[in-house]
Amino acid sequence: MKKFTLANFVQKMRDPKQRKFFFAIFGGKMIGLGMCFLIMFAFSLYLASPAKSHAQTTNTTDTSTNAAGAITNATTAITNAVAAATGTNAAPAAPAPPPDPPYVSPINTMWVLVTAFLVFFMQAGFMFLEAGFARERETINVLLEGIVDTCLCGVLFYCWGFAWMFGHGNGWIGWGDGNGHSWYFLQNLPDTYEATGVATLAIFLFQFAFADTCSTITSGAMLGRTGFWGDLWYSIGVSGFLYPIFGHWAWGPDGWLNGLKPAAFHDFAGSTVVHTIGGMIALAGAIVLGPRLGRKFKRDGGGPMPYHNMTVASVGAIILWFGWYGFNPGSTLSAMDIQGIARVAVNTTLAACTGGLGALLFVYPRSKKWDCGATVNGLLAGLVAITCPCYWVSPFGAMMLGFVAGVVVILATDLLEYLRIDDPCGAWPVHGACGVWGTWSLGLFATGQFGASTTTGADNSAGAVVKGLFYGGGFDQFKAQVIGNASIGIGVFIAAMILMYAVKATGTLRISKEGEEEGLDLHEHGGVAYPDTKL
């Protein structure tokens, strides 16, 4: 395949057949894109009201209502007294409109925003991690993919992703407030989201950072041989369709997994919604792409390709660990649940510690080497696993499930090696396999002491607590976790295989053999990451 240049393009355009073919393809894509936007705008206008819809929070407290009434009565009395004293017949002032919704929590809103910033900073960690695990000649490609995926995700989540995932609709997909007003393009949003007391736009920013994480996970298994056009197309599919639709099943206000009986599915911060989804899409991408050129597996007398910069990868892992303190504690959505926030932060820390140690100690007897790469993925495996159960388990439980995750990630890596599936960063072992384990572990390690965060603290009443098998809760919660995780994981994998094969059919998913041998940095981006060195 010839390298694309402007001169080659101009020369081809002189050929009438080539010119006709180009405009047919380009015109078809533009027409399709235009129709998509036209349909979204038309659907939005059809459902939207003329004025902004303000959804009412259902959990209005009697205290706030009485206080608002007292203020209104006091204001009226003062007005009447002034009018009597001055002898005027001034018309009474119109009462101030009540807050809409009635309960708004500034401190909870600020808490969510600050943690959203921490989660967003995880993108720097992902870029470092993936660049370190990649080969030197594809470093720029990894960095640019991380930046562009973030930009694409933000636009798509604004256009329809947030509405589909967090809007009311049905058990499978959302779109608005449930009263005929759509949330496409962030229209008609209530001032605060549901009963959280948190500004809806703050929730949007927080959840955008989560969506961006899911998209970035995918690229870790596909680096080194994916064309940049292919990356753009599958990123649109992941951020614009797969993540918000399947995420709604668990996190949407009317998602069908919330109604499982006798125990509902729980995923506190995303072992399933973020990590299993991202890991399963990564697995599909790695399968459809095939291995990198020159990749020999252990069964064939080879092994994993060496990392080009373990310093960068290790720093990236620590940045991700730091960002997880926004990911998990921020998912309380309440700064008032001080015990819950502290417990989640401690559990997150301990699971990462035992995950790293578990992987290190499990690998050493096999190689007689202290493996930094395995340890990095082990601590990340612990973080992924604790993401679902972090609110409902004890610190001891967090240590146990984190240690198991450190072993699971190594076994999952071995499985991919045996199946000859090339996953350069271990995206599926870390996020897919350990996302599954973390989700299931809630049904085992939940202590039965903790319920849910609320706007003013924690609800640990008998009907709210979550109890796992090891603490006398029986199999009900474990079954709910398996059903929810399997439904989303299998559904996403099937949809991702369809997506990847569709992108492959365009001829853009995998770079040419010449381009891969030259290196993606030079072939796709016209430069190298380290111009003063040669490896």
Short mmCIF file of C-alpha atoms in Angstrom, two decimals:
data_model
loop_
_atom_site.label_atom_id
_atom_site.label_comp_id
_atom_site.label_asym_id
_atom_site.label_seq_id
_atom_site.Cartn_x
_atom_site.Cartn_y
_atom_site.Cartn_z
CA MET A 1 0.00 0.00 0.00
CA LYS A 2 1.34 3.41 -0.97
CA LYS A 3 1.75 5.99 1.72
CA PHE A 4 -0.91 8.68 1.46
CA THR A 5 0.35 12.04 0.20
CA LEU A 6 -1.40 15.09 -1.18
CA ALA A 7 0.37 14.60 -4.52
CA ASN A 8 -0.93 11.03 -4.83
CA PHE A 9 -4.42 12.19 -4.01
CA VAL A 10 -4.36 14.96 -6.62
CA GLN A 11 -3.03 12.54 -9.22
CA LYS A 12 -5.82 10.07 -8.52
CA MET A 13 -8.44 12.80 -8.75
CA ARG A 14 -7.42 13.40 -12.36
CA ASP A 15 -8.77 9.94 -13.20
CA PRO A 16 -12.58 10.24 -13.80
CA LYS A 17 -13.23 6.76 -12.37
CA GLN A 18 -11.23 7.46 -9.22
CA ARG A 19 -12.89 10.84 -8.88
CA LYS A 20 -16.35 9.30 -9.22
CA PHE A 21 -15.52 6.59 -6.68
CA PHE A 22 -14.18 9.12 -4.17
CA PHE A 23 -17.21 11.41 -4.33
CA ALA A 24 -19.56 8.42 -4.14
CA ILE A 25 -17.93 7.21 -0.92
CA PHE A 26 -17.47 10.67 0.57
CA GLY A 27 -20.97 11.75 -0.38
CA GLY A 28 -22.50 8.61 1.09
CA LYS A 29 -20.75 9.16 4.40
CA MET A 30 -21.79 12.80 4.56
CA ILE A 31 -25.39 11.93 3.73
CA GLY A 32 -25.42 9.23 6.42
CA LEU A 33 -23.91 11.60 8.98
CA GLY A 34 -26.37 14.32 8.07
CA MET A 35 -29.30 11.95 8.38
CA CYS A 36 -28.14 10.86 11.83
CA PHE A 37 -28.04 14.45 13.07
CA LEU A 38 -31.35 15.24 11.37
CA ILE A 39 -33.03 12.29 13.07
CA MET A 40 -31.62 13.29 16.46
CA PHE A 41 -32.74 16.89 16.10
CA ALA A 42 -36.18 15.88 14.85
CA PHE A 43 -36.67 13.37 17.66
CA SER A 44 -35.45 15.93 20.20
CA LEU A 45 -37.84 18.60 18.92
CA TYR A 46 -40.72 16.13 18.89
CA LEU A 47 -40.22 15.16 22.55
CA ALA A 48 -39.03 18.47 23.93
CA SER A 49 -41.37 21.03 25.47
CA PRO A 50 -41.31 24.70 24.37
CA ALA A 51 -39.78 25.73 27.68
CA LYS A 52 -37.21 24.01 29.79
CA SER A 53 -38.64 21.18 31.85
CA HIS A 54 -37.72 21.14 35.50
CA ALA A 55 -38.15 17.66 36.97
CA GLN A 56 -39.28 17.60 40.57
CA THR A 57 -37.33 15.70 43.17
CA THR A 58 -39.58 13.20 44.89
CA ASN A 59 -37.72 13.14 48.20
CA THR A 60 -38.62 16.65 49.35
CA THR A 61 -38.16 16.93 53.11
CA ASP A 62 -40.85 18.37 55.35
CA THR A 63 -38.21 20.53 56.95
CA SER A 64 -37.31 22.34 53.73
CA THR A 65 -40.99 22.78 52.81
CA ASN A 66 -41.87 24.22 56.22
CA ALA A 67 -38.85 26.49 56.15
CA ALA A 68 -39.79 27.83 52.72
CA GLY A 69 -43.35 28.43 53.94
CA ALA A 70 -42.15 30.23 57.05
CA ILE A 71 -39.90 32.52 55.02
CA THR A 72 -42.77 33.35 52.66
CA ASN A 73 -45.14 34.13 55.59
CA ALA A 74 -42.52 36.28 57.28
CA THR A 75 -41.90 38.21 54.07
CA THR A 76 -45.65 38.82 53.63
CA ALA A 77 -46.05 40.01 57.25
CA ILE A 78 -43.17 42.49 56.90
CA THR A 79 -44.61 43.84 53.67
CA ASN A 80 -48.03 44.35 55.26
CA ALA A 81 -46.53 46.04 58.31
CA VAL A 82 -44.56 48.48 56.17
CA ALA A 83 -47.64 49.26 54.11
CA ALA A 84 -49.74 49.94 57.25
CA ALA A 85 -47.07 52.18 58.79
CA THR A 86 -46.70 54.32 55.71
CA GLY A 87 -50.40 54.49 54.97
CA THR A 88 -49.91 53.22 51.46
CA ASN A 89 -51.86 50.56 49.67
CA ALA A 90 -48.86 48.92 48.07
CA ALA A 91 -49.65 45.69 46.29
CA PRO A 92 -48.14 42.66 48.00
CA ALA A 93 -44.92 41.42 46.42
CA ALA A 94 -45.16 38.21 44.43
CA PRO A 95 -43.76 35.27 46.39
CA ALA A 96 -40.34 34.05 45.27
CA PRO A 97 -40.45 30.82 43.26
CA PRO A 98 -39.38 27.77 45.25
CA PRO A 99 -36.17 25.99 44.33
CA ASP A 100 -36.67 23.57 41.48
CA PRO A 101 -36.19 20.80 42.51
CA PRO A 102 -36.74 21.79 46.15
CA TYR A 103 -33.51 20.21 47.48
CA VAL A 104 -30.13 21.33 46.15
CA SER A 105 -26.87 20.40 47.88
CA PRO A 106 -23.91 22.69 47.10
CA ILE A 107 -21.43 20.58 49.09
CA ASN A 108 -22.44 17.36 47.35
CA THR A 109 -22.23 19.07 43.98
CA MET A 110 -18.71 20.30 44.72
CA TRP A 111 -17.71 16.84 45.94
CA VAL A 112 -18.88 15.27 42.68
CA LEU A 113 -17.07 17.90 40.60
CA VAL A 114 -13.77 17.48 42.44
CA THR A 115 -13.90 13.70 42.09
CA ALA A 116 -14.83 14.08 38.41
CA PHE A 117 -11.58 16.01 37.94
CA LEU A 118 -9.67 13.14 39.58
CA VAL A 119 -11.33 10.57 37.32
CA PHE A 120 -10.55 12.69 34.28
CA PHE A 121 -6.89 12.81 35.30
CA MET A 122 -6.83 9.02 34.94
CA GLN A 123 -6.56 9.61 31.19
CA ALA A 124 -2.97 10.73 31.76
CA GLY A 125 -2.37 7.46 33.61
CA PHE A 126 -3.85 5.39 30.80
CA MET A 127 -1.72 7.20 28.22
CA PHE A 128 1.44 6.61 30.25
CA LEU A 129 0.57 2.98 30.95
CA GLU A 130 -0.26 2.08 27.35
CA ALA A 131 2.68 4.03 25.92
CA GLY A 132 5.06 2.22 28.29
CA PHE A 133 3.67 -1.21 27.39
CA ALA A 134 3.77 -0.42 23.66
CA ARG A 135 6.79 -0.42 21.38
CA GLU A 136 8.69 2.82 20.92
CA ARG A 137 7.58 3.20 17.29
CA GLU A 138 3.87 3.49 18.23
CA THR A 139 4.14 5.88 21.19
CA ILE A 140 2.71 8.94 19.42
CA ASN A 141 -0.15 6.82 18.13
CA VAL A 142 -1.05 5.74 21.68
CA LEU A 143 -0.92 9.31 22.98
CA LEU A 144 -3.00 10.76 20.17
CA GLU A 145 -5.58 7.97 20.44
CA GLY A 146 -6.02 8.81 24.13
CA ILE A 147 -6.51 12.50 23.38
CA VAL A 148 -8.86 12.05 20.43
CA ASP A 149 -10.91 9.33 22.16
CA THR A 150 -11.48 11.79 25.01
CA CYS A 151 -12.61 14.53 22.64
CA LEU A 152 -14.92 12.19 20.73
CA CYS A 153 -16.41 10.78 23.92
CA GLY A 154 -17.20 14.25 25.26
CA VAL A 155 -19.08 15.27 22.12
CA LEU A 156 -20.99 11.96 21.84
CA PHE A 157 -21.92 11.90 25.52
CA TYR A 158 -23.23 15.46 25.14
CA CYS A 159 -25.25 14.67 22.02
CA TRP A 160 -27.04 11.53 23.15
CA GLY A 161 -24.89 9.31 25.40
CA PHE A 162 -25.95 10.89 28.69
CA ALA A 163 -29.62 10.81 27.71
CA TRP A 164 -29.46 7.16 26.68
CA MET A 165 -27.63 6.06 29.80
CA PHE A 166 -29.06 8.19 32.60
CA GLY A 167 -32.39 9.33 31.24
CA HIS A 168 -35.73 7.74 31.98
CA GLY A 169 -37.11 5.52 29.24
CA ASN A 170 -37.46 1.80 29.63
CA GLY A 171 -35.38 -1.02 31.04
CA TRP A 172 -33.09 -1.08 27.99
CA ILE A 173 -32.44 2.57 27.07
CA GLY A 174 -33.26 6.03 28.35
CA TRP A 175 -33.84 9.36 26.64
CA GLY A 176 -35.32 12.00 28.95
CA ASP A 177 -37.28 12.84 32.08
CA GLY A 178 -40.06 10.33 31.54
CA ASN A 179 -42.63 13.05 30.93
CA GLY A 180 -42.07 13.52 27.21
CA HIS A 181 -39.02 15.80 27.41
CA SER A 182 -35.79 14.49 25.88
CA TRP A 183 -32.32 15.14 27.24
CA TYR A 184 -30.51 15.04 23.89
CA PHE A 185 -27.83 17.74 23.61
CA LEU A 186 -28.36 18.32 27.37
CA GLN A 187 -31.76 19.90 26.72
CA ASN A 188 -34.55 20.06 29.32
CA LEU A 189 -32.34 18.86 32.16
CA PRO A 190 -33.62 19.23 35.73
CA ASP A 191 -31.53 21.43 37.98
CA THR A 192 -30.49 18.40 40.02
CA TYR A 193 -30.37 14.72 39.11
CA GLU A 194 -33.06 12.51 40.63
CA ALA A 195 -32.94 12.66 44.45
CA THR A 196 -29.18 13.26 44.73
CA GLY A 197 -29.32 17.01 45.30
CA VAL A 198 -26.35 17.23 42.88
CA ALA A 199 -26.48 19.53 39.86
CA THR A 200 -27.31 17.47 36.79
CA LEU A 201 -24.45 19.04 34.83
CA ALA A 202 -22.03 17.92 37.56
CA ILE A 203 -23.39 14.38 37.17
CA PHE A 204 -22.87 14.70 33.42
CA LEU A 205 -19.22 15.68 33.86
CA PHE A 206 -18.60 12.89 36.37
CA GLN A 207 -20.16 10.26 34.14
CA PHE A 208 -18.40 11.56 31.02
CA ALA A 209 -15.09 10.81 32.75
CA PHE A 210 -16.31 7.26 33.37
CA ALA A 211 -17.37 6.84 29.75
CA ASP A 212 -13.98 8.06 28.60
CA THR A 213 -12.30 5.45 30.79
CA CYS A 214 -14.28 2.67 29.08
CA SER A 215 -13.23 3.85 25.63
CA THR A 216 -9.57 4.07 26.62
CA ILE A 217 -9.54 0.53 28.04
CA THR A 218 -10.41 -0.79 24.56
CA SER A 219 -7.35 0.71 22.88
CA GLY A 220 -4.95 -1.08 25.23
CA ALA A 221 -5.62 -4.43 23.56
CA MET A 222 -5.50 -3.03 20.02
CA LEU A 223 -2.39 -0.88 19.99
CA GLY A 224 0.44 -1.40 17.54
CA ARG A 225 -1.61 -2.42 14.51
CA THR A 226 -4.85 -0.40 14.45
CA GLY A 227 -5.24 2.26 11.76
CA PHE A 228 -6.14 5.70 13.05
CA TRP A 229 -9.30 5.84 10.95
CA GLY A 230 -10.28 2.48 12.38
CA ASP A 231 -9.72 3.81 15.89
CA LEU A 232 -12.04 6.73 15.20
CA TRP A 233 -14.81 4.49 13.86
CA TYR A 234 -14.78 1.96 16.69
CA SER A 235 -14.46 4.76 19.28
CA ILE A 236 -17.68 6.26 17.97
CA GLY A 237 -19.33 2.85 18.38
CA VAL A 238 -18.00 2.36 21.92
CA SER A 239 -18.62 5.82 23.39
CA GLY A 240 -21.71 6.61 21.36
CA PHE A 241 -23.60 3.33 21.46
CA LEU A 242 -22.25 0.33 23.38
CA TYR A 243 -21.33 2.02 26.65
CA PRO A 244 -24.44 4.18 27.18
CA ILE A 245 -26.93 1.50 26.08
CA PHE A 246 -25.52 -1.39 28.11
CA GLY A 247 -24.65 0.93 30.99
CA HIS A 248 -28.30 1.98 31.25
CA TRP A 249 -29.25 -1.59 32.13
CA ALA A 250 -27.46 -1.24 35.49
CA TRP A 251 -27.18 2.49 36.19
CA GLY A 252 -30.18 3.97 34.42
CA PRO A 253 -33.00 5.11 36.73
CA ASP A 254 -35.25 2.41 35.25
CA GLY A 255 -32.62 -0.10 34.07
CA TRP A 256 -33.98 -3.65 34.10
CA LEU A 257 -31.23 -5.02 36.35
CA ASN A 258 -32.46 -2.76 39.17
CA GLY A 259 -35.62 -4.82 39.30
CA LEU A 260 -34.09 -8.27 39.78
CA LYS A 261 -35.76 -10.26 42.57
CA PRO A 262 -35.24 -11.21 45.34
CA ALA A 263 -31.98 -9.20 45.25
CA ALA A 264 -31.18 -6.37 42.84
CA PHE A 265 -27.94 -6.18 40.88
CA HIS A 266 -25.39 -3.80 42.43
CA ASP A 267 -22.34 -2.18 40.85
CA PHE A 268 -21.19 0.69 43.03
CA ALA A 269 -18.55 2.30 40.80
CA GLY A 270 -18.30 0.17 37.68
CA SER A 271 -16.56 -3.22 37.82
CA THR A 272 -19.22 -4.27 35.31
CA VAL A 273 -20.47 -1.04 33.78
CA VAL A 274 -17.03 0.43 33.06
CA HIS A 275 -14.47 -2.35 33.28
CA THR A 276 -16.28 -5.47 32.09
CA ILE A 277 -17.76 -3.51 29.19
CA GLY A 278 -14.37 -2.03 28.27
CA GLY A 279 -12.60 -5.35 28.72
CA MET A 280 -15.05 -7.30 26.57
CA ILE A 281 -14.84 -4.73 23.77
CA ALA A 282 -11.04 -4.91 24.01
CA LEU A 283 -11.17 -8.70 23.71
CA ALA A 284 -13.37 -8.48 20.61
CA GLY A 285 -11.01 -5.94 19.05
CA ALA A 286 -7.94 -8.07 19.72
CA ILE A 287 -9.62 -11.15 18.20
CA VAL A 288 -10.77 -9.39 15.04
CA LEU A 289 -7.46 -7.57 14.54
CA GLY A 290 -5.22 -10.58 15.04
CA PRO A 291 -1.73 -10.44 16.58
CA ARG A 292 0.97 -7.92 15.75
CA LEU A 293 3.50 -8.85 13.10
CA GLY A 294 6.31 -10.88 14.61
CA ARG A 295 4.33 -11.85 17.71
CA LYS A 296 5.17 -15.44 18.69
CA PHE A 297 3.22 -17.08 21.48
CA LYS A 298 4.54 -19.46 24.13
CA ARG A 299 2.98 -22.46 22.41
CA ASP A 300 5.05 -21.59 19.35
CA GLY A 301 8.31 -21.06 21.17
CA GLY A 302 7.94 -17.32 21.79
CA GLY A 303 6.43 -15.02 24.38
CA PRO A 304 5.15 -11.49 24.99
CA MET A 305 6.97 -8.69 23.20
CA PRO A 306 9.14 -6.58 25.51
CA TYR A 307 7.82 -3.29 26.85
CA HIS A 308 9.66 -0.24 25.62
CA ASN A 309 9.52 1.90 28.79
CA MET A 310 8.60 0.35 32.14
CA THR A 311 9.32 3.65 33.90
CA VAL A 312 6.50 5.36 32.03
CA ALA A 313 4.15 2.39 32.49
CA SER A 314 4.78 2.23 36.25
CA VAL A 315 4.19 5.94 36.72
CA GLY A 316 1.00 5.60 34.69
CA ALA A 317 -0.23 2.86 37.03
CA ILE A 318 0.34 5.04 40.10
CA ILE A 319 -1.50 7.93 38.42
CA LEU A 320 -4.41 5.56 37.78
CA TRP A 321 -4.34 4.48 41.44
CA PHE A 322 -4.53 8.13 42.47
CA GLY A 323 -7.41 8.76 40.08
CA TRP A 324 -9.29 5.80 41.57
CA TYR A 325 -9.79 7.90 44.70
CA GLY A 326 -12.18 9.92 42.57
CA PHE A 327 -13.61 6.89 40.81
CA ASN A 328 -14.73 4.96 43.90
CA PRO A 329 -15.27 7.49 46.72
CA GLY A 330 -16.84 9.92 44.26
CA SER A 331 -19.51 7.37 43.40
CA THR A 332 -21.12 8.03 46.78
CA LEU A 333 -22.34 11.29 45.15
CA SER A 334 -22.54 12.62 48.70
CA ALA A 335 -19.92 14.43 50.75
CA MET A 336 -22.16 13.94 53.79
CA ASP A 337 -21.61 10.16 53.90
CA ILE A 338 -18.30 10.58 55.67
CA GLN A 339 -18.04 7.01 56.96
CA GLY A 340 -18.92 5.62 53.53
CA ILE A 341 -16.34 7.77 51.76
CA ALA A 342 -13.60 6.79 54.23
CA ARG A 343 -14.47 3.10 54.00
CA VAL A 344 -14.48 3.15 50.20
CA ALA A 345 -11.11 4.94 50.08
CA VAL A 346 -9.50 2.49 52.51
CA ASN A 347 -10.95 -0.54 50.70
CA THR A 348 -9.68 0.83 47.39
CA THR A 349 -6.19 1.22 48.83
CA LEU A 350 -6.00 -2.22 50.42
CA ALA A 351 -7.31 -4.05 47.33
CA ALA A 352 -4.66 -2.38 45.18
CA CYS A 353 -1.93 -3.33 47.67
CA THR A 354 -2.88 -7.00 47.87
CA GLY A 355 -3.54 -7.18 44.12
CA GLY A 356 0.00 -6.05 43.36
CA LEU A 357 1.53 -8.37 45.93
CA GLY A 358 -0.63 -11.30 44.80
CA ALA A 359 0.51 -10.98 41.18
CA LEU A 360 4.17 -10.50 42.16
CA LEU A 361 4.24 -13.55 44.42
CA PHE A 362 2.27 -15.73 42.00
CA VAL A 363 4.64 -15.03 39.11
CA TYR A 364 7.95 -15.32 40.97
CA PRO A 365 8.04 -19.13 41.43
CA ARG A 366 7.51 -19.62 37.70
CA SER A 367 10.19 -17.25 36.42
CA LYS A 368 12.42 -16.68 39.48
CA LYS A 369 12.20 -12.98 38.56
CA TRP A 370 10.49 -10.11 40.35
CA ASP A 371 8.25 -9.00 37.48
CA CYS A 372 7.42 -5.27 37.42
CA GLY A 373 4.91 -5.59 34.58
CA ALA A 374 2.98 -8.31 36.39
CA THR A 375 2.97 -6.26 39.59
CA VAL A 376 1.65 -3.19 37.77
CA ASN A 377 -1.21 -5.17 36.26
CA GLY A 378 -1.80 -6.86 39.61
CA LEU A 379 -2.41 -3.62 41.47
CA LEU A 380 -4.68 -2.46 38.65
CA ALA A 381 -6.53 -5.78 38.87
CA GLY A 382 -7.14 -5.17 42.58
CA LEU A 383 -8.47 -1.70 41.82
CA VAL A 384 -10.80 -3.02 39.12
CA ALA A 385 -12.10 -5.79 41.37
CA ILE A 386 -12.85 -3.51 44.35
CA THR A 387 -14.71 -0.99 42.18
CA CYS A 388 -18.03 -2.84 42.43
CA PRO A 389 -18.09 -3.95 46.10
CA CYS A 390 -16.06 -1.13 47.68
CA TYR A 391 -19.02 0.34 49.62
CA TRP A 392 -20.36 -2.93 51.05
CA VAL A 393 -17.27 -4.93 52.09
CA SER A 394 -14.95 -4.65 55.08
CA PRO A 395 -11.25 -3.77 54.80
CA PHE A 396 -10.40 -7.44 55.39
CA GLY A 397 -12.76 -8.46 52.57
CA ALA A 398 -11.14 -5.86 50.29
CA MET A 399 -7.72 -7.35 50.97
CA MET A 400 -8.91 -10.89 50.22
CA LEU A 401 -10.69 -10.08 46.95
CA GLY A 402 -7.79 -7.87 45.86
CA PHE A 403 -5.30 -10.70 46.39
CA VAL A 404 -7.49 -13.08 44.37
CA ALA A 405 -7.65 -10.46 41.59
CA GLY A 406 -3.83 -10.42 41.49
CA VAL A 407 -3.87 -14.14 40.75
CA VAL A 408 -6.81 -13.94 38.33
CA VAL A 409 -5.05 -11.36 36.15
CA ILE A 410 -2.04 -13.66 35.67
CA LEU A 411 -4.19 -16.70 34.89
CA ALA A 412 -6.23 -14.65 32.41
CA THR A 413 -3.02 -13.48 30.73
CA ASP A 414 -1.92 -17.10 30.44
CA LEU A 415 -5.26 -17.98 28.87
CA LEU A 416 -4.90 -15.32 26.16
CA GLU A 417 -1.36 -16.52 25.48
CA TYR A 418 -2.62 -20.08 25.07
CA LEU A 419 -5.43 -18.94 22.73
CA ARG A 420 -2.94 -16.87 20.70
CA ILE A 421 -4.78 -13.59 21.35
CA ASP A 422 -2.44 -10.57 21.37
CA ASP A 423 -3.34 -8.08 24.13
CA PRO A 424 -0.24 -5.87 24.59
CA CYS A 425 -1.40 -4.11 27.77
CA GLY A 426 -3.44 -6.89 29.33
CA ALA A 427 -6.67 -4.95 28.90
CA TRP A 428 -8.92 -8.00 29.05
CA PRO A 429 -7.11 -9.74 31.95
CA VAL A 430 -7.14 -6.55 34.04
CA HIS A 431 -10.52 -5.06 33.17
CA GLY A 432 -12.52 -7.92 31.70
CA ALA A 433 -11.59 -10.92 33.85
CA CYS A 434 -11.08 -8.93 37.06
CA GLY A 435 -14.20 -6.86 36.38
CA VAL A 436 -16.12 -10.14 36.36
CA TRP A 437 -14.44 -11.35 39.55
CA GLY A 438 -15.00 -8.03 41.34
CA THR A 439 -18.70 -7.99 40.45
CA TRP A 440 -19.21 -11.57 41.61
CA SER A 441 -17.21 -10.98 44.79
CA LEU A 442 -19.89 -8.63 46.13
CA GLY A 443 -22.20 -11.65 46.43
CA LEU A 444 -19.56 -13.31 48.61
CA PHE A 445 -17.94 -10.56 50.73
CA ALA A 446 -20.75 -8.02 51.39
CA THR A 447 -20.99 -7.82 55.18
CA GLY A 448 -24.66 -6.92 55.57
CA GLN A 449 -23.79 -3.75 57.52
CA PHE A 450 -23.99 -1.11 54.80
CA GLY A 451 -26.80 0.10 52.55
CA ALA A 452 -26.60 3.20 50.37
CA SER A 453 -25.34 6.77 50.34
CA THR A 454 -27.93 9.52 50.65
CA THR A 455 -27.83 13.28 50.35
CA THR A 456 -27.45 13.65 54.10
CA GLY A 457 -25.49 10.53 55.07
CA ALA A 458 -25.98 6.79 54.79
CA ASP A 459 -29.05 4.59 54.77
CA ASN A 460 -28.09 1.44 56.65
CA SER A 461 -31.63 0.32 57.40
CA ALA A 462 -32.52 -3.38 57.20
CA GLY A 463 -34.12 -3.06 53.78
CA ALA A 464 -31.13 -1.26 52.23
CA VAL A 465 -28.14 -3.34 53.36
CA VAL A 466 -26.37 -5.80 51.07
CA LYS A 467 -25.27 -9.17 52.47
CA GLY A 468 -23.15 -11.80 50.72
CA LEU A 469 -22.81 -15.56 51.05
CA PHE A 470 -19.83 -15.51 53.45
CA TYR A 471 -21.79 -13.38 55.93
CA GLY A 472 -24.99 -15.40 56.00
CA GLY A 473 -26.76 -13.75 53.11
CA GLY A 474 -27.28 -16.91 51.07
CA PHE A 475 -26.95 -17.10 47.30
CA ASP A 476 -29.50 -14.41 46.34
CA GLN A 477 -27.05 -11.54 45.96
CA PHE A 478 -24.45 -13.75 44.30
CA LYS A 479 -27.00 -14.90 41.72
CA ALA A 480 -28.03 -11.31 41.00
CA GLN A 481 -24.39 -10.36 40.46
CA VAL A 482 -23.76 -13.25 38.09
CA ILE A 483 -26.94 -12.56 36.09
CA GLY A 484 -26.22 -8.84 35.76
CA ASN A 485 -22.56 -9.22 34.91
CA ALA A 486 -23.13 -12.07 32.45
CA SER A 487 -26.00 -10.27 30.71
CA ILE A 488 -23.95 -7.13 30.14
CA GLY A 489 -20.67 -8.91 29.45
CA ILE A 490 -22.02 -11.37 26.88
CA GLY A 491 -24.27 -8.78 25.26
CA VAL A 492 -21.41 -6.30 24.92
CA PHE A 493 -19.04 -8.94 23.53
CA ILE A 494 -21.49 -9.94 20.80
CA ALA A 495 -22.22 -6.32 19.89
CA ALA A 496 -18.48 -5.49 19.93
CA MET A 497 -17.68 -8.37 17.56
CA ILE A 498 -20.29 -7.01 15.15
CA LEU A 499 -18.84 -3.50 15.51
CA MET A 500 -15.24 -4.61 14.94
CA TYR A 501 -16.10 -6.72 11.90
CA ALA A 502 -18.09 -3.79 10.50
CA VAL A 503 -15.09 -1.48 10.89
CA LYS A 504 -12.84 -4.18 9.42
CA ALA A 505 -15.12 -4.33 6.37
CA THR A 506 -14.30 -0.67 5.67
CA GLY A 507 -10.62 -1.58 5.34
CA THR A 508 -9.60 0.87 8.06
CA LEU A 509 -9.35 -1.30 11.19
CA ARG A 510 -5.84 -2.65 10.67
CA ILE A 511 -2.89 -0.76 9.29
CA SER A 512 -1.10 -2.14 6.24
CA LYS A 513 1.83 -4.52 6.64
CA GLU A 514 4.19 -1.82 5.38
CA GLY A 515 2.76 0.68 7.82
CA GLU A 516 3.10 -1.67 10.77
CA GLU A 517 6.69 -2.53 9.87
CA GLU A 518 7.55 1.14 9.46
CA GLY A 519 5.85 1.99 12.74
CA LEU A 520 2.57 3.77 13.33
CA ASP A 521 4.27 6.95 14.52
CA LEU A 522 6.04 7.55 11.22
CA HIS A 523 3.42 6.00 8.94
CA GLU A 524 0.32 7.60 10.47
CA HIS A 525 1.64 10.70 12.20
CA GLY A 526 4.82 11.68 10.41
CA GLY A 527 7.15 11.75 13.39
CA VAL A 528 8.72 9.84 16.27
CA ALA A 529 8.26 10.19 20.01
CA TYR A 530 12.00 10.27 20.75
CA PRO A 531 13.69 12.10 17.87
CA ASP A 532 17.10 12.10 19.55
CA THR A 533 17.24 8.35 20.21
CA LYS A 534 17.00 5.20 18.17
CA LEU A 535 15.93 1.88 19.69
#
